[in-house]
CSV table of N, CA and C in Angstrom, one decimal:
chain,number,residue,atom,x,y,z
A,1,MET,N,-8.2,-16.3,13.7
A,1,MET,CA,-9.1,-16.0,12.6
A,1,MET,C,-8.7,-16.7,11.3
A,2,GLU,N,-9.7,-17.1,10.5
A,2,GLU,CA,-9.4,-17.7,9.3
A,2,GLU,C,-9.5,-16.7,8.1
A,3,VAL,N,-8.6,-16.8,7.2
A,3,VAL,CA,-8.6,-15.9,6.0
A,3,VAL,C,-8.7,-16.9,4.8
A,4,GLN,N,-9.7,-16.5,4.0
A,4,GLN,CA,-9.9,-17.3,2.7
A,4,GLN,C,-8.8,-17.0,1.7
A,5,GLU,N,-8.6,-17.9,0.8
A,5,GLU,CA,-7.6,-17.8,-0.3
A,5,GLU,C,-7.9,-16.5,-1.1
A,6,PHE,N,-6.8,-15.8,-1.4
A,6,PHE,CA,-6.9,-14.6,-2.3
A,6,PHE,C,-5.7,-14.5,-3.2
A,7,GLU,N,-5.8,-13.7,-4.2
A,7,GLU,CA,-4.7,-13.5,-5.2
A,7,GLU,C,-4.2,-12.1,-5.2
A,8,LEU,N,-2.9,-11.9,-5.4
A,8,LEU,CA,-2.2,-10.6,-5.4
A,8,LEU,C,-1.4,-10.5,-6.7
A,9,ILE,N,-1.3,-9.3,-7.2
A,9,ILE,CA,-0.4,-9.0,-8.3
A,9,ILE,C,0.5,-7.8,-7.8
A,10,GLY,N,1.8,-7.9,-8.1
A,10,GLY,CA,2.7,-6.8,-7.7
A,10,GLY,C,4.1,-7.2,-8.0
A,11,LEU,N,5.0,-6.8,-7.1
A,11,LEU,CA,6.5,-7.0,-7.3
A,11,LEU,C,7.0,-8.0,-6.3
A,12,SER,N,7.9,-8.9,-6.8
A,12,SER,CA,8.6,-9.9,-6.0
A,12,SER,C,10.1,-9.5,-5.9
A,13,LEU,N,10.7,-9.8,-4.7
A,13,LEU,CA,12.1,-9.7,-4.7
A,13,LEU,C,12.7,-10.7,-5.6
A,14,PRO,N,13.7,-10.4,-6.4
A,14,PRO,CA,14.3,-11.3,-7.3
A,14,PRO,C,14.9,-12.6,-6.6
A,15,ASN,N,15.4,-12.4,-5.4
A,15,ASN,CA,16.0,-13.5,-4.7
A,15,ASN,C,15.5,-13.4,-3.2
A,16,LYS,N,15.6,-14.5,-2.5
A,16,LYS,CA,15.2,-14.5,-1.1
A,16,LYS,C,16.1,-13.6,-0.3
A,17,THR,N,15.5,-13.1,0.8
A,17,THR,CA,16.3,-12.2,1.7
A,17,THR,C,16.4,-12.9,3.1
A,18,SER,N,17.0,-12.3,4.0
A,18,SER,CA,17.2,-12.9,5.3
A,18,SER,C,17.3,-11.8,6.3
A,19,ASN,N,16.9,-12.1,7.6
A,19,ASN,CA,17.0,-11.1,8.7
A,19,ASN,C,18.4,-11.0,9.2
A,20,LEU,N,19.3,-11.8,8.7
A,20,LEU,CA,20.7,-11.8,9.1
A,20,LEU,C,21.3,-10.4,8.7
A,21,ASN,N,22.0,-9.8,9.7
A,21,ASN,CA,22.6,-8.5,9.4
A,21,ASN,C,21.7,-7.5,8.9
A,22,GLN,N,20.4,-7.6,9.2
A,22,GLN,CA,19.4,-6.7,8.7
A,22,GLN,C,19.3,-6.6,7.2
A,23,GLN,N,19.7,-7.6,6.5
A,23,GLN,CA,19.7,-7.6,5.0
A,23,GLN,C,18.2,-7.4,4.5
A,24,SER,N,17.3,-8.0,5.2
A,24,SER,CA,15.9,-7.8,4.8
A,24,SER,C,15.4,-6.4,4.8
A,25,MET,N,15.9,-5.6,5.8
A,25,MET,CA,15.5,-4.2,5.8
A,25,MET,C,16.0,-3.5,4.6
A,26,ILE,N,17.1,-3.8,4.1
A,26,ILE,CA,17.7,-3.2,2.8
A,26,ILE,C,16.9,-3.7,1.6
A,27,ASP,N,16.8,-5.0,1.5
A,27,ASP,CA,16.1,-5.6,0.3
A,27,ASP,C,14.6,-5.2,0.2
A,28,CYS,N,13.9,-5.3,1.3
A,28,CYS,CA,12.5,-5.0,1.4
A,28,CYS,C,12.3,-3.5,1.2
A,29,GLY,N,13.1,-2.7,1.8
A,29,GLY,CA,13.1,-1.2,1.6
A,29,GLY,C,13.3,-0.8,0.1
A,30,ASN,N,14.2,-1.5,-0.5
A,30,ASN,CA,14.5,-1.2,-2.0
A,30,ASN,C,13.3,-1.6,-2.8
A,31,LEU,N,12.6,-2.7,-2.5
A,31,LEU,CA,11.4,-3.1,-3.2
A,31,LEU,C,10.3,-2.1,-3.1
A,32,TRP,N,10.1,-1.7,-1.8
A,32,TRP,CA,9.1,-0.6,-1.6
A,32,TRP,C,9.4,0.6,-2.4
A,33,GLN,N,10.7,1.1,-2.4
A,33,GLN,CA,11.0,2.3,-3.2
A,33,GLN,C,10.7,2.1,-4.6
A,34,ARG,N,11.0,0.9,-5.2
A,34,ARG,CA,10.6,0.6,-6.6
A,34,ARG,C,9.1,0.6,-6.8
A,35,PHE,N,8.4,0.0,-5.9
A,35,PHE,CA,6.9,-0.1,-5.9
A,35,PHE,C,6.3,1.3,-6.0
A,36,GLU,N,6.8,2.2,-5.2
A,36,GLU,CA,6.4,3.6,-5.1
A,36,GLU,C,6.8,4.4,-6.3
A,37,ALA,N,8.1,4.3,-6.7
A,37,ALA,CA,8.7,5.2,-7.7
A,37,ALA,C,8.1,4.8,-9.1
A,38,GLU,N,7.8,3.5,-9.3
A,38,GLU,CA,7.2,3.1,-10.6
A,38,GLU,C,5.7,3.1,-10.6
A,39,ASN,N,5.1,3.5,-9.5
A,39,ASN,CA,3.6,3.6,-9.3
A,39,ASN,C,3.0,2.3,-9.7
A,40,ILE,N,3.5,1.2,-9.1
A,40,ILE,CA,3.1,-0.2,-9.5
A,40,ILE,C,1.6,-0.4,-9.2
A,41,ALA,N,1.1,0.2,-8.1
A,41,ALA,CA,-0.3,-0.1,-7.8
A,41,ALA,C,-1.2,0.4,-8.9
A,42,SER,N,-0.8,1.4,-9.7
A,42,SER,CA,-1.7,1.9,-10.8
A,42,SER,C,-1.6,1.0,-12.0
A,43,GLN,N,-0.6,0.1,-12.0
A,43,GLN,CA,-0.5,-0.8,-13.2
A,43,GLN,C,-1.2,-2.2,-13.0
A,44,ILE,N,-1.8,-2.4,-11.8
A,44,ILE,CA,-2.4,-3.6,-11.4
A,44,ILE,C,-3.9,-3.6,-11.8
A,45,PRO,N,-4.3,-4.5,-12.7
A,45,PRO,CA,-5.7,-4.6,-13.2
A,45,PRO,C,-6.6,-5.3,-12.2
A,46,ASN,N,-7.9,-5.0,-12.3
A,46,ASN,CA,-8.9,-5.7,-11.5
A,46,ASN,C,-8.7,-5.7,-10.0
A,47,LYS,N,-8.2,-4.6,-9.5
A,47,LYS,CA,-7.9,-4.5,-8.0
A,47,LYS,C,-9.2,-4.5,-7.3
A,48,LEU,N,-9.2,-5.2,-6.1
A,48,LEU,CA,-10.4,-5.3,-5.3
A,48,LEU,C,-10.3,-4.3,-4.1
A,49,GLY,N,-9.5,-3.3,-4.2
A,49,GLY,CA,-9.3,-2.3,-3.2
A,49,GLY,C,-8.0,-1.6,-3.4
A,50,GLU,N,-7.8,-0.6,-2.6
A,50,GLU,CA,-6.5,0.2,-2.6
A,50,GLU,C,-5.5,-0.3,-1.7
A,51,GLU,N,-5.8,-1.2,-0.8
A,51,GLU,CA,-4.8,-1.7,0.2
A,51,GLU,C,-3.6,-2.3,-0.5
A,52,ILE,N,-2.5,-2.1,0.1
A,52,ILE,CA,-1.2,-2.7,-0.4
A,52,ILE,C,-0.8,-3.8,0.6
A,53,TYR,N,-0.5,-5.0,0.1
A,53,TYR,CA,-0.1,-6.2,0.9
A,53,TYR,C,1.4,-6.4,0.8
A,54,ALA,N,2.1,-6.5,1.9
A,54,ALA,CA,3.5,-6.9,1.9
A,54,ALA,C,3.5,-8.3,2.5
A,55,VAL,N,4.1,-9.3,1.7
A,55,VAL,CA,4.0,-10.7,2.1
A,55,VAL,C,5.3,-11.3,2.3
A,56,TYR,N,5.5,-12.0,3.4
A,56,TYR,CA,6.7,-12.8,3.7
A,56,TYR,C,6.3,-14.2,3.4
A,57,HIS,N,7.0,-14.9,2.5
A,57,HIS,CA,6.5,-16.3,2.2
A,57,HIS,C,7.7,-17.2,1.7
A,58,ASP,N,7.3,-18.4,1.5
A,58,ASP,CA,8.3,-19.4,1.0
A,58,ASP,C,9.5,-19.5,1.9
A,59,TYR,N,9.2,-19.6,3.2
A,59,TYR,CA,10.3,-19.6,4.2
A,59,TYR,C,11.1,-20.9,4.0
A,60,ASP,N,12.4,-20.8,4.2
A,60,ASP,CA,13.3,-21.9,4.2
A,60,ASP,C,13.4,-22.6,5.5
A,61,GLY,N,12.7,-22.1,6.5
A,61,GLY,CA,12.7,-22.6,7.9
A,61,GLY,C,12.0,-21.6,8.8
A,62,ASP,N,12.6,-21.2,9.9
A,62,ASP,CA,12.0,-20.2,10.7
A,62,ASP,C,12.5,-18.8,10.3
A,63,TYR,N,12.2,-17.8,11.1
A,63,TYR,CA,12.5,-16.4,10.8
A,63,TYR,C,14.0,-16.2,10.6
A,64,THR,N,14.8,-17.1,11.1
A,64,THR,CA,16.3,-16.9,11.0
A,64,THR,C,16.8,-17.4,9.6
A,65,GLN,N,15.9,-18.0,8.8
A,65,GLN,CA,16.3,-18.5,7.5
A,65,GLN,C,15.8,-17.6,6.4
A,66,PRO,N,16.3,-17.8,5.2
A,66,PRO,CA,15.9,-17.0,4.0
A,66,PRO,C,14.4,-17.2,3.7
A,67,TYR,N,13.8,-16.1,3.1
A,67,TYR,CA,12.4,-16.1,2.8
A,67,TYR,C,12.2,-15.2,1.6
A,68,ALA,N,11.1,-15.4,0.9
A,68,ALA,CA,10.7,-14.5,-0.2
A,68,ALA,C,9.9,-13.3,0.3
A,69,TYR,N,9.9,-12.2,-0.5
A,69,TYR,CA,9.1,-11.1,-0.1
A,69,TYR,C,8.4,-10.5,-1.4
A,70,PHE,N,7.2,-10.0,-1.2
A,70,PHE,CA,6.3,-9.6,-2.3
A,70,PHE,C,5.5,-8.4,-1.8
A,71,ILE,N,5.3,-7.4,-2.7
A,71,ILE,CA,4.4,-6.3,-2.4
A,71,ILE,C,3.4,-6.2,-3.6
A,72,GLY,N,2.1,-6.1,-3.2
A,72,GLY,CA,1.1,-6.0,-4.3
A,72,GLY,C,-0.3,-5.7,-3.8
A,73,CYS,N,-1.2,-5.8,-4.7
A,73,CYS,CA,-2.6,-5.5,-4.4
A,73,CYS,C,-3.5,-6.8,-4.6
A,74,LYS,N,-4.6,-6.8,-3.9
A,74,LYS,CA,-5.5,-8.0,-4.1
A,74,LYS,C,-6.3,-7.7,-5.4
A,75,VAL,N,-6.4,-8.8,-6.2
A,75,VAL,CA,-7.1,-8.8,-7.5
A,75,VAL,C,-8.2,-9.8,-7.6
A,76,ALA,N,-9.1,-9.6,-8.6
A,76,ALA,CA,-10.1,-10.6,-8.8
A,76,ALA,C,-9.4,-11.9,-9.3
A,77,LYS,N,-10.0,-13.0,-8.8
A,77,LYS,CA,-9.5,-14.4,-9.2
A,77,LYS,C,-9.4,-14.5,-10.7
A,78,GLY,N,-8.3,-15.0,-11.2
A,78,GLY,CA,-8.1,-15.3,-12.6
A,78,GLY,C,-7.6,-14.1,-13.4
A,79,THR,N,-7.2,-13.0,-12.7
A,79,THR,CA,-6.7,-11.8,-13.4
A,79,THR,C,-5.3,-12.1,-14.0
A,80,LEU,N,-5.2,-11.7,-15.3
A,80,LEU,CA,-3.9,-12.0,-15.9
A,80,LEU,C,-2.8,-11.0,-15.4
A,81,THR,N,-1.6,-11.5,-15.2
A,81,THR,CA,-0.5,-10.7,-14.6
A,81,THR,C,0.2,-9.9,-15.7
A,82,PRO,N,0.2,-8.6,-15.6
A,82,PRO,CA,0.9,-7.8,-16.6
A,82,PRO,C,2.4,-8.1,-16.7
A,83,THR,N,2.9,-7.9,-17.9
A,83,THR,CA,4.4,-8.2,-18.1
A,83,THR,C,5.2,-7.3,-17.1
A,84,GLY,N,6.2,-7.9,-16.5
A,84,GLY,CA,7.0,-7.2,-15.6
A,84,GLY,C,6.6,-7.3,-14.1
A,85,LEU,N,5.3,-7.8,-13.9
A,85,LEU,CA,4.8,-8.0,-12.5
A,85,LEU,C,4.8,-9.4,-12.2
A,86,SER,N,4.5,-9.7,-10.9
A,86,SER,CA,4.4,-11.1,-10.5
A,86,SER,C,3.0,-11.3,-9.8
A,87,ASN,N,2.7,-12.6,-9.7
A,87,ASN,CA,1.4,-12.9,-8.9
A,87,ASN,C,1.7,-13.8,-7.8
A,88,LEU,N,0.9,-13.8,-6.8
A,88,LEU,CA,1.0,-14.6,-5.6
A,88,LEU,C,-0.3,-15.0,-5.1
A,89,THR,N,-0.5,-16.3,-4.8
A,89,THR,CA,-1.8,-16.7,-4.2
A,89,THR,C,-1.5,-16.9,-2.7
A,90,ILE,N,-2.4,-16.3,-1.9
A,90,ILE,CA,-2.3,-16.5,-0.4
A,90,ILE,C,-3.3,-17.6,-0.1
A,91,PRO,N,-2.9,-18.8,0.4
A,91,PRO,CA,-3.8,-19.9,0.6
A,91,PRO,C,-4.7,-19.6,1.9
A,92,LYS,N,-5.8,-20.3,1.9
A,92,LYS,CA,-6.6,-20.2,3.1
A,92,LYS,C,-5.8,-20.7,4.3
A,93,ASN,N,-5.9,-20.0,5.4
A,93,ASN,CA,-5.1,-20.3,6.6
A,93,ASN,C,-5.6,-19.6,7.8
A,94,SER,N,-5.1,-20.1,9.0
A,94,SER,CA,-5.5,-19.4,10.3
A,94,SER,C,-4.4,-18.4,10.5
A,95,TYR,N,-4.9,-17.2,11.0
A,95,TYR,CA,-4.0,-16.1,11.3
A,95,TYR,C,-4.3,-15.5,12.7
A,96,GLN,N,-3.2,-14.9,13.2
A,96,GLN,CA,-3.3,-14.1,14.4
A,96,GLN,C,-3.1,-12.7,13.9
A,97,LYS,N,-4.0,-11.8,14.1
A,97,LYS,CA,-3.9,-10.4,13.6
A,97,LYS,C,-3.3,-9.6,14.8
A,98,ILE,N,-2.2,-8.9,14.4
A,98,ILE,CA,-1.4,-8.0,15.4
A,98,ILE,C,-1.3,-6.6,14.8
A,99,MET,N,-1.7,-5.6,15.6
A,99,MET,CA,-1.6,-4.3,15.1
A,99,MET,C,-0.3,-3.6,15.4
A,100,ALA,N,0.3,-2.9,14.5
A,100,ALA,CA,1.5,-2.1,14.7
A,100,ALA,C,1.0,-0.6,14.6
A,101,LYS,N,1.3,0.2,15.6
A,101,LYS,CA,0.9,1.6,15.6
A,101,LYS,C,2.1,2.5,16.0
A,102,GLY,N,2.2,3.6,15.3
A,102,GLY,CA,3.2,4.5,15.6
A,102,GLY,C,3.9,5.0,14.3
A,103,LYS,N,5.2,5.4,14.5
A,103,LYS,CA,6.0,6.0,13.4
A,103,LYS,C,6.5,4.8,12.5
A,104,MET,N,6.3,5.1,11.2
A,104,MET,CA,6.8,4.1,10.2
A,104,MET,C,8.2,4.3,9.8
A,105,PRO,N,9.0,3.3,9.4
A,105,PRO,CA,8.6,1.9,9.5
A,105,PRO,C,9.0,1.2,10.8
A,106,ASP,N,9.4,2.1,11.8
A,106,ASP,CA,9.9,1.6,13.1
A,106,ASP,C,8.8,0.7,13.8
A,107,CYS,N,7.5,1.2,13.8
A,107,CYS,CA,6.5,0.5,14.5
A,107,CYS,C,6.3,-1.0,14.0
A,108,VAL,N,6.4,-1.2,12.7
A,108,VAL,CA,6.3,-2.5,12.1
A,108,VAL,C,7.5,-3.4,12.5
A,109,ALA,N,8.7,-2.8,12.4
A,109,ALA,CA,9.9,-3.5,12.7
A,109,ALA,C,9.9,-4.0,14.2
A,110,GLU,N,9.4,-3.1,15.0
A,110,GLU,CA,9.3,-3.4,16.5
A,110,GLU,C,8.4,-4.6,16.7
A,111,VAL,N,7.2,-4.6,16.0
A,111,VAL,CA,6.3,-5.7,16.2
A,111,VAL,C,6.9,-7.0,15.7
A,112,TRP,N,7.6,-7.0,14.6
A,112,TRP,CA,8.3,-8.2,14.1
A,112,TRP,C,9.3,-8.7,15.1
A,113,VAL,N,10.1,-7.8,15.7
A,113,VAL,CA,11.1,-8.3,16.7
A,113,VAL,C,10.3,-8.9,17.9
A,114,ASN,N,9.2,-8.3,18.3
A,114,ASN,CA,8.4,-8.9,19.4
A,114,ASN,C,7.9,-10.3,19.0
A,115,ILE,N,7.5,-10.5,17.7
A,115,ILE,CA,7.0,-11.8,17.2
A,115,ILE,C,8.1,-12.8,17.3
A,116,TRP,N,9.3,-12.4,16.8
A,116,TRP,CA,10.4,-13.3,16.8
A,116,TRP,C,10.8,-13.7,18.3
A,117,ASN,N,10.6,-12.8,19.2
A,117,ASN,CA,11.0,-13.1,20.6
A,117,ASN,C,9.9,-13.8,21.4
A,118,THR,N,8.8,-14.1,20.8
A,118,THR,CA,7.6,-14.7,21.5
A,118,THR,C,7.5,-16.1,20.9
A,119,ASN,N,7.0,-17.0,21.7
A,119,ASN,CA,6.9,-18.4,21.3
A,119,ASN,C,5.5,-18.6,20.7
A,120,LEU,N,5.1,-17.9,19.7
A,120,LEU,CA,3.8,-18.1,19.0
A,120,LEU,C,3.9,-19.4,18.2
A,121,PRO,N,2.8,-20.0,18.0
A,121,PRO,CA,2.7,-21.3,17.2
A,121,PRO,C,2.7,-21.0,15.7
A,122,ARG,N,3.8,-20.4,15.2
A,122,ARG,CA,3.8,-20.0,13.8
A,122,ARG,C,3.8,-21.1,12.8
A,123,ALA,N,3.1,-20.9,11.7
A,123,ALA,CA,3.0,-21.9,10.7
A,123,ALA,C,4.1,-21.7,9.6
A,124,TYR,N,4.6,-20.5,9.5
A,124,TYR,CA,5.6,-20.1,8.4
A,124,TYR,C,5.0,-20.4,7.1
A,125,ALA,N,3.6,-20.2,7.0
A,125,ALA,CA,2.9,-20.1,5.7
A,125,ALA,C,3.0,-18.6,5.4
A,126,PRO,N,2.4,-18.1,4.3
A,126,PRO,CA,2.6,-16.7,4.1
A,126,PRO,C,2.1,-15.8,5.2
A,127,ASP,N,2.9,-14.9,5.7
A,127,ASP,CA,2.5,-13.8,6.6
A,127,ASP,C,2.4,-12.5,5.9
A,128,PHE,N,1.5,-11.6,6.2
A,128,PHE,CA,1.4,-10.4,5.5
A,128,PHE,C,1.0,-9.2,6.3
A,129,GLU,N,1.4,-8.0,5.8
A,129,GLU,CA,1.0,-6.8,6.4
A,129,GLU,C,0.0,-6.1,5.4
A,130,VAL,N,-1.0,-5.4,5.9
A,130,VAL,CA,-1.9,-4.7,5.1
A,130,VAL,C,-1.8,-3.2,5.4
A,131,TYR,N,-1.5,-2.4,4.3
A,131,TYR,CA,-1.3,-1.0,4.3
A,131,TYR,C,-2.6,-0.4,3.7
A,132,ASP,N,-3.3,0.4,4.5
A,132,ASP,CA,-4.5,1.1,4.0
A,132,ASP,C,-4.6,2.5,4.4
A,133,GLU,N,-5.7,3.1,4.4
A,133,GLU,CA,-5.9,4.5,4.8
A,133,GLU,C,-5.2,4.8,6.1
A,134,GLN,N,-5.3,3.9,7.1
A,134,GLN,CA,-4.8,4.1,8.4
A,134,GLN,C,-3.2,4.1,8.5
A,135,SER,N,-2.6,3.7,7.4
A,135,SER,CA,-1.1,3.7,7.4
A,135,SER,C,-0.5,4.8,6.4
A,136,LYS,N,-1.4,5.7,6.0
A,136,LYS,CA,-0.9,6.7,5.0
A,136,LYS,C,0.0,7.8,5.8
A,137,ASP,N,-0.4,8.1,7.0
A,137,ASP,CA,0.4,9.1,7.8
A,137,ASP,C,1.6,8.4,8.5
A,138,TRP,N,2.8,8.5,7.9
A,138,TRP,CA,3.9,7.7,8.4
A,138,TRP,C,4.4,8.1,9.8
A,139,SER,N,3.9,9.3,10.3
A,139,SER,CA,4.3,9.7,11.6
A,139,SER,C,3.4,9.1,12.7
A,140,ASN,N,2.2,8.6,12.2
A,140,ASN,CA,1.3,8.0,13.2
A,140,ASN,C,0.4,6.9,12.4
A,141,ALA,N,1.0,5.8,12.1
A,141,ALA,CA,0.4,4.8,11.2
A,141,ALA,C,-0.2,3.7,12.0
A,142,THR,N,-1.1,3.0,11.4
A,142,THR,CA,-1.6,1.7,12.0
A,142,THR,C,-1.6,0.7,10.8
A,143,VAL,N,-0.9,-0.4,11.1
A,143,VAL,CA,-0.7,-1.4,10.1
A,143,VAL,C,-1.1,-2.8,10.7
A,144,ALA,N,-1.9,-3.5,10.0
A,144,ALA,CA,-2.4,-4.8,10.4
A,144,ALA,C,-1.4,-5.9,9.9
A,145,ILE,N,-0.9,-6.7,10.8
A,145,ILE,CA,0.0,-7.8,10.5
A,145,ILE,C,-0.7,-9.1,10.7
A,146,TYR,N,-0.8,-9.9,9.7
A,146,TYR,CA,-1.4,-11.2,9.8
A,146,TYR,C,-0.4,-12.3,9.8
A,147,LEU,N,-0.3,-13.0,11.0
A,147,LEU,CA,0.7,-14.0,11.2
A,147,LEU,C,0.1,-15.4,11.1
A,148,SER,N,0.6,-16.2,10.2
A,148,SER,CA,0.1,-17.5,10.0
A,148,SER,C,0.4,-18.4,11.2
A,149,ILE,N,-0.6,-19.0,11.7
A,149,ILE,CA,-0.4,-19.8,12.9
A,149,ILE,C,-0.9,-21.2,12.7
A,150,LYS,N,-0.4,-22.2,13.5
A,150,LYS,CA,-0.8,-23.6,13.5
A,150,LYS,C,-2.2,-23.8,14.2
C-alpha cells in the first residue's frame, strides 16, 4: 500500500538507539514514559487526530545498526513546532501493514522479532506504529505497524 507524505510533531530520542543488548527497549520505553508523563500529545497544535505514531527512522543500515526514534501526532502541513518538541516528515512510500495483537508491549516486540527474522524487501525508510483506540487496552491491544518496503 502507498502512504502519502505527512508531518508529525512530538518527541525525538536525543541520540540514536540500537537493538543490540535490547538497548532500544530501554531508550524507546523511556521516551514513551516522558511522552505520557509530560502529556506531550496535549501540547501538539493542529493535530489531525488522536492517534500516536512511533517512528523508526534514519537507519544507519539494517535493523542491526543504530537508528533514530520519534513519538508524536500527525499535524496539518506547515504547523509550527512548539519549543521543546521536534518535527518529522514521513515521505511518501510503499508500506506493508502488519497487525500486532495481544498484551502490550510484548505483542509489538514479537512482531518486530518476526520482521527481523523474515526476508521482507525492507526499504529502511521510516517505519512506524500507529496507536489508536484499539491499542488503549494494554491487556488486549491492536497496533498497526507500517513497514517501508521496496
